[in-house]
PDB file of C-alpha atoms in Angstrom:
ATOM      1  CA  MET G  18     -13.694  12.726   2.892  1.00  0.00           C
ATOM      2  CA  LYS G  19     -11.911  16.583   2.988  1.00  0.00           C
ATOM      3  CA  LEU G  20     -10.054  15.981   6.271  1.00  0.00           C
ATOM      4  CA  ALA G  21     -12.094  19.360   7.070  1.00  0.00           C
ATOM      5  CA  GLU G  22     -15.356  16.295   7.800  1.00  0.00           C
ATOM      6  CA  PHE G  23     -13.091  14.345   9.247  1.00  0.00           C
ATOM      7  CA  ASN G  24     -11.141  16.249  12.059  1.00  0.00           C
ATOM      8  CA  ALA G  25     -15.362  17.462  12.592  1.00  0.00           C
ATOM      9  CA  ALA G  26     -16.310  13.955  13.130  1.00  0.00           C
ATOM     10  CA  ASP G  27     -17.267  12.915  16.094  1.00  0.00           C
ATOM     11  CA  PRO G  28     -15.087   9.568  17.635  1.00  0.00           C
ATOM     12  CA  SER G  29     -17.220   7.073  15.954  1.00  0.00           C
ATOM     13  CA  ALA G  30     -17.646   7.813  12.739  1.00  0.00           C
ATOM     14  CA  ALA G  31     -14.025   9.632  12.639  1.00  0.00           C
ATOM     15  CA  ALA G  32     -13.975   5.277  13.495  1.00  0.00           C
ATOM     16  CA  THR G  33     -15.066   4.646  10.699  1.00  0.00           C
ATOM     17  CA  THR G  34     -13.134   5.953   8.514  1.00  0.00           C
ATOM     18  CA  LEU G  35     -10.537   4.299   9.511  1.00  0.00           C
ATOM     19  CA  ARG G  36     -11.355   1.020  10.060  1.00  0.00           C
ATOM     20  CA  PRO G  37     -11.224  -0.199   6.311  1.00  0.00           C
ATOM     21  CA  CYS G  38      -7.185   1.129   5.721  1.00  0.00           C
ATOM     22  CA  VAL G  39      -6.325  -1.372   8.569  1.00  0.00           C
ATOM     23  CA  ASP G  40      -8.917  -3.210  11.049  1.00  0.00           C
ATOM     24  CA  VAL G  41      -6.336  -2.319  13.981  1.00  0.00           C
ATOM     25  CA  THR G  42      -8.249  -1.047  17.031  1.00  0.00           C
ATOM     26  CA  ARG G  43      -5.007   0.995  18.688  1.00  0.00           C
ATOM     27  CA  TRP G  44      -4.106   1.996  15.430  1.00  0.00           C
ATOM     28  CA  VAL G  45      -7.439   3.159  14.885  1.00  0.00           C
ATOM     29  CA  ASP G  46      -8.207   4.679  17.429  1.00  0.00           C
ATOM     30  CA  ALA G  47      -4.852   6.339  17.944  1.00  0.00           C
ATOM     31  CA  VAL G  48      -5.604   8.255  14.465  1.00  0.00           C
ATOM     32  CA  ALA G  49      -8.971   9.296  16.000  1.00  0.00           C
ATOM     33  CA  ALA G  50      -8.095  10.853  18.567  1.00  0.00           C
ATOM     34  CA  ALA G  51      -5.147  12.601  17.778  1.00  0.00           C
ATOM     35  CA  ARG G  52      -7.726  14.762  15.990  1.00  0.00           C
ATOM     36  CA  PRO G  53      -7.576  17.485  14.339  1.00  0.00           C
ATOM     37  CA  PHE G  54      -3.912  17.393  12.188  1.00  0.00           C
ATOM     38  CA  ALA G  55      -3.690  20.398  10.578  1.00  0.00           C
ATOM     39  CA  SER G  56      -2.730  19.008   6.382  1.00  0.00           C
ATOM     40  CA  LYS G  57      -2.884  15.915   4.857  1.00  0.00           C
ATOM     41  CA  ALA G  58       0.859  15.523   5.021  1.00  0.00           C
ATOM     42  CA  ALA G  59       0.696  15.757   9.454  1.00  0.00           C
ATOM     43  CA  LEU G  60      -2.414  12.847   9.404  1.00  0.00           C
ATOM     44  CA  LEU G  61      -0.187  10.128   7.534  1.00  0.00           C
ATOM     45  CA  LYS G  62       2.693  10.702   8.774  1.00  0.00           C
ATOM     46  CA  PHE G  63       0.701   9.834  12.206  1.00  0.00           C
ATOM     47  CA  ALA G  64      -1.148   7.306  11.387  1.00  0.00           C
ATOM     48  CA  SER G  65       2.985   5.825   9.985  1.00  0.00           C
ATOM     49  CA  SER G  66       4.238   6.075  13.456  1.00  0.00           C
ATOM     50  CA  ALA G  67       1.099   5.603  15.111  1.00  0.00           C
ATOM     51  CA  ALA G  68       1.228   1.831  13.340  1.00  0.00           C
ATOM     52  CA  ASP G  69       5.168   1.347  14.174  1.00  0.00           C
ATOM     53  CA  PRO G  70       5.392  -1.444  15.411  1.00  0.00           C
ATOM     54  CA  PHE G  71       2.006  -3.547  14.792  1.00  0.00           C
ATOM     55  CA  SER G  72       2.457  -6.797  16.772  1.00  0.00           C
ATOM     56  CA  ALA G  73       1.496  -9.964  15.618  1.00  0.00           C
ATOM     57  CA  ALA G  74      -1.332  -9.407  17.066  1.00  0.00           C
ATOM     58  CA  GLU G  75      -2.212  -7.002  15.267  1.00  0.00           C
ATOM     59  CA  VAL G  76      -1.086  -7.988  12.492  1.00  0.00           C
ATOM     60  CA  GLU G  77      -2.560 -11.598  12.855  1.00  0.00           C
ATOM     61  CA  ALA G  78      -6.754  -9.807  13.373  1.00  0.00           C
ATOM     62  CA  ALA G  79      -5.654  -7.159  10.367  1.00  0.00           C
ATOM     63  CA  LEU G  80      -4.315 -10.433   7.547  1.00  0.00           C
ATOM     64  CA  ALA G  81      -8.088 -11.730   8.621  1.00  0.00           C
ATOM     65  CA  HIS G  82      -9.549  -9.577   6.446  1.00  0.00           C
ATOM     66  CA  HIS G  83      -6.815  -9.855   3.487  1.00  0.00           C
ATOM     67  CA  PRO G  84      -7.671 -12.097  -0.145  1.00  0.00           C
ATOM     68  CA  ARG G  85      -4.632 -13.435  -1.427  1.00  0.00           C
ATOM     69  CA  ILE G  86      -2.986 -11.561  -3.430  1.00  0.00           C
ATOM     70  CA  GLY G  87      -3.904 -12.590  -7.175  1.00  0.00           C
ATOM     71  CA  GLU G  88      -7.404 -12.881  -5.453  1.00  0.00           C
ATOM     72  CA  ARG G  89     -10.412 -10.193  -6.281  1.00  0.00           C
ATOM     73  CA  PRO G  90     -12.717  -9.731  -3.136  1.00  0.00           C
ATOM     74  CA  THR G  91     -16.139 -10.546  -4.086  1.00  0.00           C
ATOM     75  CA  ALA G  92     -18.079  -8.053  -1.774  1.00  0.00           C
ATOM     76  CA  ALA G  93     -19.470  -4.989  -0.973  1.00  0.00           C
ATOM     77  CA  GLY G  94     -18.000  -2.878   1.625  1.00  0.00           C
ATOM     78  CA  THR G  95     -14.836   0.529   1.120  1.00  0.00           C
ATOM     79  CA  GLU G  96     -12.293  -2.413   1.995  1.00  0.00           C
ATOM     80  CA  ALA G  97     -12.475  -4.640  -0.382  1.00  0.00           C
ATOM     81  CA  ALA G  98     -13.068  -2.334  -2.882  1.00  0.00           C
ATOM     82  CA  MET G  99      -9.717  -0.300  -1.849  1.00  0.00           C
ATOM     83  CA  SER G 100      -8.335  -4.156  -2.714  1.00  0.00           C
ATOM     84  CA  ARG G 101      -9.256  -4.835  -5.844  1.00  0.00           C
ATOM     85  CA  SER G 102      -7.880  -1.592  -6.843  1.00  0.00           C
ATOM     86  CA  GLU G 103      -4.837  -2.139  -5.061  1.00  0.00           C
ATOM     87  CA  GLN G 104      -4.245  -5.382  -7.184  1.00  0.00           C
ATOM     88  CA  ALA G 105      -5.470  -3.711 -10.517  1.00  0.00           C
ATOM     89  CA  GLY G 106      -1.973  -4.822 -11.509  1.00  0.00           C
ATOM     90  CA  VAL G 107      -2.332  -8.503 -11.677  1.00  0.00           C
ATOM     91  CA  ASP G 108      -4.350  -9.390 -14.962  1.00  0.00           C
ATOM     92  CA  PRO G 109      -6.881 -11.993 -13.968  1.00  0.00           C
ATOM     93  CA  ALA G 110      -6.527 -13.413 -17.133  1.00  0.00           C
ATOM     94  CA  ASP G 111      -3.586 -13.613 -17.127  1.00  0.00           C
ATOM     95  CA  ALA G 112      -3.253 -17.170 -16.181  1.00  0.00           C
ATOM     96  CA  ASP G 113       0.429 -18.131 -16.081  1.00  0.00           C
ATOM     97  CA  ALA G 114       0.159 -15.486 -13.872  1.00  0.00           C
ATOM     98  CA  ALA G 115      -3.079 -16.068 -11.828  1.00  0.00           C
ATOM     99  CA  THR G 116      -1.503 -20.311 -11.361  1.00  0.00           C
ATOM    100  CA  ALA G 117       1.767 -18.843 -10.004  1.00  0.00           C
ATOM    101  CA  LEU G 118       0.436 -16.967  -7.873  1.00  0.00           C
ATOM    102  CA  ALA G 119      -2.130 -19.731  -6.940  1.00  0.00           C
ATOM    103  CA  HIS G 120       1.633 -22.074  -6.381  1.00  0.00           C
ATOM    104  CA  GLY G 121       3.315 -18.928  -4.511  1.00  0.00           C
ATOM    105  CA  ASN G 122       0.313 -18.627  -2.512  1.00  0.00           C
ATOM    106  CA  ARG G 123       0.399 -21.924  -0.894  1.00  0.00           C
ATOM    107  CA  GLU G 124       4.077 -22.382  -0.619  1.00  0.00           C
ATOM    108  CA  TYR G 125       3.731 -19.149   1.421  1.00  0.00           C
ATOM    109  CA  GLU G 126       0.828 -19.615   3.628  1.00  0.00           C
ATOM    110  CA  GLU G 127       2.141 -23.844   5.054  1.00  0.00           C
ATOM    111  CA  LYS G 128       5.691 -21.974   4.996  1.00  0.00           C
ATOM    112  CA  PHE G 129       4.429 -18.717   7.863  1.00  0.00           C
ATOM    113  CA  GLY G 130       1.384 -20.223   8.067  1.00  0.00           C
ATOM    114  CA  ARG G 131      -0.818 -16.734   6.928  1.00  0.00           C
ATOM    115  CA  VAL G 132      -1.400 -14.927   3.999  1.00  0.00           C
ATOM    116  CA  PHE G 133       0.980 -13.324   1.516  1.00  0.00           C
ATOM    117  CA  LEU G 134       0.605  -9.956   2.061  1.00  0.00           C
ATOM    118  CA  ILE G 135       2.386  -6.737  -0.150  1.00  0.00           C
ATOM    119  CA  ARG G 136       1.951  -3.329  -0.822  1.00  0.00           C
ATOM    120  CA  ALA G 137      -0.044  -4.444  -4.232  1.00  0.00           C
ATOM    121  CA  ALA G 138      -0.741  -0.561  -5.126  1.00  0.00           C
ATOM    122  CA  GLY G 139       1.468   0.652  -8.522  1.00  0.00           C
ATOM    123  CA  ARG G 140       3.432  -2.784  -8.727  1.00  0.00           C
ATOM    124  CA  THR G 141       2.356  -4.762 -11.691  1.00  0.00           C
ATOM    125  CA  ALA G 142       2.375  -9.229 -11.474  1.00  0.00           C
ATOM    126  CA  PRO G 143       6.181 -10.468 -12.154  1.00  0.00           C
ATOM    127  CA  GLU G 144       6.916  -7.447  -9.383  1.00  0.00           C
ATOM    128  CA  ILE G 145       4.706  -9.219  -6.875  1.00  0.00           C
ATOM    129  CA  LEU G 146       5.147 -13.046  -8.839  1.00  0.00           C
ATOM    130  CA  ASP G 147       8.963 -11.709  -7.375  1.00  0.00           C
ATOM    131  CA  SER G 148       8.840 -10.526  -4.503  1.00  0.00           C
ATOM    132  CA  LEU G 149       6.377 -13.700  -3.369  1.00  0.00           C
ATOM    133  CA  ASN G 150       9.613 -16.013  -4.414  1.00  0.00           C
ATOM    134  CA  ARG G 151      12.304 -13.951  -2.705  1.00  0.00           C
ATOM    135  CA  ARG G 152      10.651 -14.205   0.757  1.00  0.00           C
ATOM    136  CA  LEU G 153       9.943 -17.009   0.083  1.00  0.00           C
ATOM    137  CA  THR G 154      13.558 -17.300   1.483  1.00  0.00           C
ATOM    138  CA  ASN G 155      12.795 -15.516   4.662  1.00  0.00           C
ATOM    139  CA  SER G 156      12.770 -16.709   7.869  1.00  0.00           C
ATOM    140  CA  PRO G 157       9.626 -16.083   9.717  1.00  0.00           C
ATOM    141  CA  THR G 158      11.498 -12.876  11.473  1.00  0.00           C
ATOM    142  CA  GLU G 159      13.220 -11.414   9.266  1.00  0.00           C
ATOM    143  CA  GLU G 160       9.047 -12.142   7.227  1.00  0.00           C
ATOM    144  CA  ASP G 161       7.458 -10.783  10.898  1.00  0.00           C
ATOM    145  CA  THR G 162       8.843  -7.528   9.677  1.00  0.00           C
ATOM    146  CA  ILE G 163       8.049  -7.711   6.711  1.00  0.00           C
ATOM    147  CA  VAL G 164       4.773  -8.101   7.031  1.00  0.00           C
ATOM    148  CA  ALA G 165       4.123  -5.379   9.436  1.00  0.00           C
ATOM    149  CA  GLN G 166       5.676  -2.896   6.796  1.00  0.00           C
ATOM    150  CA  GLN G 167       4.006  -3.683   3.835  1.00  0.00           C
ATOM    151  CA  LEU G 168       0.907  -3.740   6.466  1.00  0.00           C
ATOM    152  CA  ARG G 169       1.665   0.351   7.594  1.00  0.00           C
ATOM    153  CA  GLU G 170       2.290   0.950   3.743  1.00  0.00           C
ATOM    154  CA  ILE G 171      -0.742  -0.165   2.861  1.00  0.00           C
ATOM    155  CA  ALA G 172      -2.826   1.511   5.799  1.00  0.00           C
ATOM    156  CA  VAL G 173      -1.445   4.285   4.285  1.00  0.00           C
ATOM    157  CA  LEU G 174      -1.894   4.463   1.618  1.00  0.00           C
ATOM    158  CA  ARG G 175      -5.805   3.902   1.912  1.00  0.00           C
ATOM    159  CA  LEU G 176      -5.864   6.402   4.163  1.00  0.00           C
ATOM    160  CA  GLU G 177      -4.328   8.804   1.601  1.00  0.00           C
ATOM    161  CA  GLY G 178      -6.733   7.905  -1.171  1.00  0.00           C
ATOM    162  CA  LEU G 179      -9.334   8.698   1.490  1.00  0.00           C
ATOM    163  CA  ILE G 180      -8.880  12.301   2.412  1.00  0.00           C
ATOM    164  CA  SER G 181      -8.360  15.225   0.778  1.00  0.00           C
ATOM    165  CA  GLU G 182      -7.227  18.615   1.519  1.00  0.00           C
TER     166      GLU G 182
END
């Protein structure tokens, strides 16, 4: 969608465009309400600041939509398509990586009670696995901060891909 179209869209249509980036109502409403944006850079800057910080409840709600890393969503929606694209660096045919990620995901979920979230776009399976293993040593408080940051990065990256000048 062109920035001019996004700026001119009614609030409901703008929210529909934003929601696949991150399903956090406060963020969606804030970004939609701040229109019009003079440039894509201004939109992305505002979107990033509106996401800082995401509350623990917002992170939890948003994570309900995220698949485990290494598991490709099969749904047909925009958010699922974005997730598949972001995980392009994780080859589902690489059995060793798939096994290691599945094991790491289980450990992470047991320790932190949620799916492992990482901005996967631009990262290879070994990089993701290395990050997963390092983050398993974090305290819950440290991990809360990292997860919220990763969620912000994902939201802004997705928005960047949706809107053009």
